[in-house]
CSV table of C-alpha atoms in Angstrom, one decimal:
chain,number,residue,atom,x,y,z
W,24,MET,CA,56.5,-93.5,7.2
W,25,PRO,CA,59.0,-93.4,4.2
W,26,PHE,CA,57.7,-92.0,1.0
W,27,THR,CA,59.0,-90.6,-2.3
W,28,TYR,CA,57.7,-87.9,-4.6
W,29,ALA,CA,56.8,-88.6,-8.2
W,30,HIS,CA,58.8,-85.6,-9.6
W,31,ALA,CA,62.4,-84.6,-9.2
W,32,ARG,CA,63.1,-82.0,-6.5
W,33,PRO,CA,66.0,-79.5,-6.0
W,34,ALA,CA,68.7,-80.2,-3.5
W,35,LEU,CA,69.0,-78.0,-0.4
W,36,SER,CA,72.2,-76.6,1.1
W,37,THR,CA,73.5,-73.9,3.3
W,38,ASP,CA,76.3,-71.4,2.9
W,39,CYS,CA,77.9,-69.2,5.6
W,40,VAL,CA,79.5,-65.8,5.4
W,41,VAL,CA,81.8,-65.7,8.5
W,42,PHE,CA,82.9,-62.2,9.5
W,43,GLY,CA,85.9,-61.7,11.8
W,44,LEU,CA,87.9,-58.7,13.0
W,45,ASP,CA,91.6,-58.4,13.6
W,46,ALA,CA,94.0,-55.5,14.2
W,47,GLU,CA,93.9,-54.5,10.6
W,48,ASP,CA,90.5,-55.0,9.0
W,49,LEU,CA,87.2,-56.7,8.9
W,50,LYS,CA,87.8,-60.2,7.5
W,51,ILE,CA,85.8,-62.9,5.6
W,52,LEU,CA,86.5,-66.6,6.2
W,53,LEU,CA,86.8,-68.7,3.0
W,54,ILE,CA,87.6,-72.3,2.2
W,55,LYS,CA,89.4,-73.7,-0.8
W,56,ARG,CA,87.2,-76.3,-2.4
W,57,ALA,CA,88.6,-79.9,-2.7
W,58,LEU,CA,85.7,-81.2,-4.8
W,59,GLU,CA,84.0,-80.3,-8.1
W,60,PRO,CA,82.4,-78.1,-9.1
W,61,PHE,CA,84.9,-75.3,-8.8
W,62,LYS,CA,87.6,-77.5,-7.4
W,63,GLY,CA,90.5,-75.4,-6.2
W,64,ARG,CA,88.6,-72.2,-6.1
W,65,TRP,CA,87.8,-70.2,-2.9
W,66,GLY,CA,84.2,-70.1,-1.7
W,67,LEU,CA,82.0,-69.9,1.4
W,68,PRO,CA,81.9,-72.8,3.8
W,69,GLY,CA,78.7,-74.8,3.4
W,70,GLY,CA,77.2,-78.0,2.0
W,71,LEU,CA,74.1,-80.1,1.4
W,72,ALA,CA,71.5,-80.6,4.1
W,73,ARG,CA,70.9,-84.1,5.4
W,74,VAL,CA,67.5,-85.8,5.8
W,75,GLY,CA,66.1,-85.0,9.3
W,76,GLU,CA,68.4,-82.0,9.7
W,77,SER,CA,67.3,-78.4,10.2
W,78,LEU,CA,68.9,-75.7,8.1
W,79,GLU,CA,70.6,-74.1,11.1
W,80,ASP,CA,71.9,-77.5,12.1
W,81,THR,CA,73.3,-78.0,8.6
W,82,ALA,CA,75.0,-74.6,8.7
W,83,ARG,CA,76.6,-75.3,12.1
W,84,ARG,CA,77.7,-78.8,11.1
W,85,GLU,CA,79.3,-77.6,7.9
W,86,LEU,CA,81.1,-74.8,9.7
W,87,ALA,CA,82.4,-77.3,12.2
W,88,GLU,CA,83.4,-79.8,9.6
W,89,GLU,CA,85.1,-77.4,7.1
W,90,THR,CA,86.5,-74.7,9.4
W,91,GLY,CA,86.5,-76.1,13.0
W,92,LEU,CA,84.2,-73.2,14.1
W,93,ARG,CA,81.6,-74.1,16.8
W,94,GLN,CA,79.3,-72.1,19.1
W,95,VAL,CA,79.3,-68.9,17.1
W,96,PHE,CA,76.6,-66.2,16.5
W,97,LEU,CA,74.7,-67.3,13.4
W,98,GLU,CA,71.7,-65.8,11.7
W,99,GLN,CA,69.9,-66.6,8.5
W,100,LEU,CA,70.5,-64.1,5.7
W,101,TYR,CA,68.5,-65.1,2.5
W,102,THR,CA,67.5,-67.9,0.3
W,103,PHE,CA,69.2,-68.2,-3.2
W,104,SER,CA,67.2,-70.4,-5.6
W,105,SER,CA,68.3,-69.6,-9.1
W,106,PRO,CA,68.2,-73.0,-11.1
W,107,ASP,CA,71.6,-72.3,-12.7
W,108,ARG,CA,73.6,-71.3,-9.5
W,109,ASN,CA,75.2,-74.8,-9.4
W,110,PRO,CA,76.4,-76.2,-12.7
W,111,GLN,CA,75.8,-79.8,-11.7
W,112,GLU,CA,72.2,-79.7,-10.5
W,113,HIS,CA,69.5,-77.4,-9.1
W,114,VAL,CA,70.6,-76.6,-5.5
W,115,ILE,CA,68.7,-74.1,-3.4
W,116,THR,CA,70.8,-72.6,-0.6
W,117,ALA,CA,69.9,-70.9,2.6
W,118,ALA,CA,72.6,-68.4,3.4
W,119,TYR,CA,73.7,-67.5,6.9
W,120,TYR,CA,76.1,-65.0,8.3
W,121,ALA,CA,78.3,-65.6,11.4
W,122,LEU,CA,80.3,-63.2,13.6
W,123,VAL,CA,83.4,-64.4,15.4
W,124,ASN,CA,86.3,-63.0,17.4
W,125,LEU,CA,89.5,-64.2,15.6
W,126,SER,CA,91.5,-64.6,18.7
W,127,GLU,CA,89.0,-66.9,20.4
W,128,HIS,CA,88.0,-69.0,17.4
W,129,PRO,CA,91.0,-70.7,15.6
W,130,VAL,CA,90.1,-72.3,12.3
W,131,ARG,CA,91.4,-75.4,10.5
W,132,ALA,CA,90.5,-77.0,7.2
W,133,SER,CA,89.0,-80.5,7.1
W,134,THR,CA,86.5,-82.8,5.2
W,135,ASP,CA,86.0,-81.4,1.7
W,136,ALA,CA,88.0,-78.2,2.2
W,137,ARG,CA,91.6,-78.1,1.0
W,138,GLY,CA,92.4,-74.9,2.8
W,139,VAL,CA,90.8,-72.2,5.0
W,140,ALA,CA,91.9,-68.6,5.4
W,141,TRP,CA,90.8,-65.1,6.3
W,142,PHE,CA,90.6,-62.4,3.6
W,143,GLY,CA,90.1,-58.7,3.9
W,144,LEU,CA,87.0,-57.4,2.2
W,145,THR,CA,89.1,-55.7,-0.5
W,146,GLU,CA,91.2,-58.9,-1.0
W,147,VAL,CA,88.5,-61.5,-1.7
W,148,PRO,CA,89.4,-63.6,-4.7
W,149,ARG,CA,87.1,-64.8,-7.4
W,150,LEU,CA,84.5,-67.0,-5.6
W,151,ALA,CA,82.8,-70.3,-6.6
W,152,PHE,CA,79.1,-70.4,-7.5
W,153,ASP,CA,77.1,-67.2,-6.7
W,154,HIS,CA,79.1,-66.7,-3.5
W,155,ALA,CA,80.1,-63.2,-4.5
W,156,LYS,CA,76.4,-62.2,-4.6
W,157,ILE,CA,75.8,-63.9,-1.2
W,158,LEU,CA,78.8,-62.0,0.3
W,159,GLU,CA,77.6,-58.7,-1.0
W,160,LEU,CA,74.2,-59.1,0.5
W,161,ALA,CA,75.7,-60.2,3.9
W,162,CYS,CA,77.9,-57.1,4.0
W,163,GLU,CA,74.8,-54.9,3.3
W,164,ARG,CA,72.9,-56.8,6.1
W,165,LEU,CA,75.8,-56.3,8.6
W,166,ARG,CA,76.1,-52.6,7.9
W,167,GLY,CA,72.4,-52.1,8.4
W,168,LYS,CA,71.8,-54.3,11.4
W,169,ILE,CA,74.8,-53.1,13.4
W,170,ARG,CA,73.1,-49.7,13.6
W,171,TYR,CA,70.1,-51.0,15.6
W,172,GLN,CA,71.2,-54.2,17.2
W,173,PRO,CA,74.4,-54.8,19.3
W,174,ILE,CA,75.6,-57.8,17.2
W,175,GLY,CA,79.0,-56.2,16.7
W,176,PHE,CA,80.1,-57.3,20.2
W,177,GLU,CA,80.4,-60.8,18.9
W,178,LEU,CA,83.5,-59.6,16.9
W,179,LEU,CA,85.3,-58.3,19.9
W,180,PRO,CA,87.1,-60.0,22.8
W,181,ARG,CA,85.0,-60.2,26.0
W,182,LYS,CA,87.0,-57.2,27.4
W,183,PHE,CA,87.7,-54.2,25.2
W,184,PRO,CA,88.4,-50.5,25.3
W,185,VAL,CA,85.8,-48.2,23.8
W,186,ARG,CA,88.4,-47.3,21.1
W,187,GLU,CA,88.2,-50.8,19.7
W,188,LEU,CA,84.4,-50.7,19.6
W,189,GLN,CA,84.5,-47.5,17.6
W,190,ARG,CA,87.1,-49.0,15.2
W,191,LEU,CA,84.8,-51.9,14.7
W,192,TYR,CA,81.9,-49.6,13.7
W,193,GLU,CA,84.1,-47.6,11.4
W,194,LYS,CA,85.3,-50.7,9.6
W,195,ILE,CA,81.8,-52.1,9.1
W,196,LEU,CA,80.2,-48.7,8.2
W,197,GLY,CA,83.2,-47.7,6.0
W,198,ARG,CA,83.5,-44.2,7.5
W,199,ALA,CA,85.1,-42.3,10.3
W,200,LEU,CA,83.1,-41.5,13.5
W,201,ASP,CA,83.5,-38.6,15.9
W,202,LYS,CA,85.4,-40.0,18.9
W,203,ARG,CA,83.8,-37.8,21.5
W,204,ASN,CA,80.2,-38.3,20.2
W,205,PHE,CA,80.6,-42.0,19.8
W,206,ARG,CA,82.0,-42.5,23.3
W,207,LYS,CA,79.3,-40.4,24.9
W,208,LYS,CA,76.5,-42.1,23.0
W,209,ILE,CA,77.6,-45.7,23.6
W,210,LEU,CA,78.3,-45.1,27.3
W,211,ASN,CA,75.0,-43.3,27.9
W,212,MET,CA,73.2,-46.4,26.6
W,213,GLY,CA,74.1,-48.2,29.8
W,214,ILE,CA,74.9,-51.5,28.1
W,215,LEU,CA,78.6,-51.5,28.8
W,216,GLN,CA,80.0,-52.6,32.1
W,217,GLU,CA,83.1,-50.7,33.2
W,218,LEU,CA,85.8,-53.0,34.5
W,219,ALA,CA,88.5,-52.4,37.1
W,220,GLN,CA,91.0,-53.2,34.5
W,221,THR,CA,93.0,-51.4,31.8
W,222,GLU,CA,94.9,-52.5,28.7
W,223,THR,CA,98.3,-54.2,29.1
W,224,ASP,CA,101.3,-54.3,26.9
W,225,VAL,CA,100.4,-51.3,24.8
W,226,ALA,CA,102.7,-48.5,23.6
W,227,HIS,CA,100.1,-45.7,24.3
W,228,ARG,CA,98.3,-44.8,27.5
W,229,ALA,CA,96.4,-47.8,28.8
W,230,ALA,CA,92.6,-47.4,28.3
W,231,ARG,CA,89.9,-48.6,30.6
W,232,LEU,CA,88.3,-52.0,29.6
W,233,TYR,CA,84.6,-52.7,29.3
W,234,ARG,CA,82.4,-55.6,28.6
W,235,PHE,CA,79.0,-55.8,26.9
W,236,SER,CA,76.2,-56.7,29.3
W,237,LYS,CA,73.7,-58.8,27.3
W,238,GLU,CA,71.7,-59.4,30.4
W,239,LYS,CA,71.2,-55.6,30.9
W,240,TYR,CA,70.5,-55.1,27.2
W,241,ASP,CA,67.8,-57.7,27.2
W,242,ARG,CA,66.2,-56.2,30.3
W,243,MET,CA,66.2,-52.7,28.8
W,244,LYS,CA,64.9,-54.0,25.4
W,245,LYS,CA,61.8,-55.4,27.1
W,246,GLN,CA,61.2,-51.9,28.6
W,247,GLY,CA,61.4,-50.4,25.1
W,248,PHE,CA,65.0,-49.5,24.9
W,249,ASN,CA,66.1,-48.5,21.3
W,250,PHE,CA,69.7,-49.3,20.4
W,251,GLU,CA,70.9,-47.0,17.6
W,252,VAL,CA,74.4,-45.8,16.8
């Protein structure tokens, strides 16, 4: 039955930190805002929740509307509730982070986004609202979580050499890893399926390709398997 509250309430929104990996660096997806406040400035994709809509549904809808991204890994990060985070009104936002493979998820700007583009972590411009704070926390969460849960595979193609997996970890953790030790540890986990295929169109010696077996990981996790790199 419809009803209203006697007192004013904050608005509710979602914002998404979208990570992607290309041949050069770990990237962040940003939109150029077409509306006030902060019109013309870069920021995280997101928007206000609708009545009858869950927060995750809001996040996925806004991603699809503003960037064209659909069916991506998405996880809630944190709630930001400072009354002055939006100069127009009190807006509480639930932040999410998403992981996508750039080659498999093309992006396009639409609705209230004037533009959409990928930025390297060291190239991020001044952001709208408190989005710099949200981005900083998302980076911390990604660095921590990738050590004990295989979420990084969402950033890679379905088939990849172990070398690319190591490069992914080095980019996220911000440090070099020993090639022999990393390869031995990740293969001994038993969660990679070796394929009867090698790289093509490469200048160096073609490496064997692998794929992440989520089914096997889920089975091993139920048995007490501990993923740690």
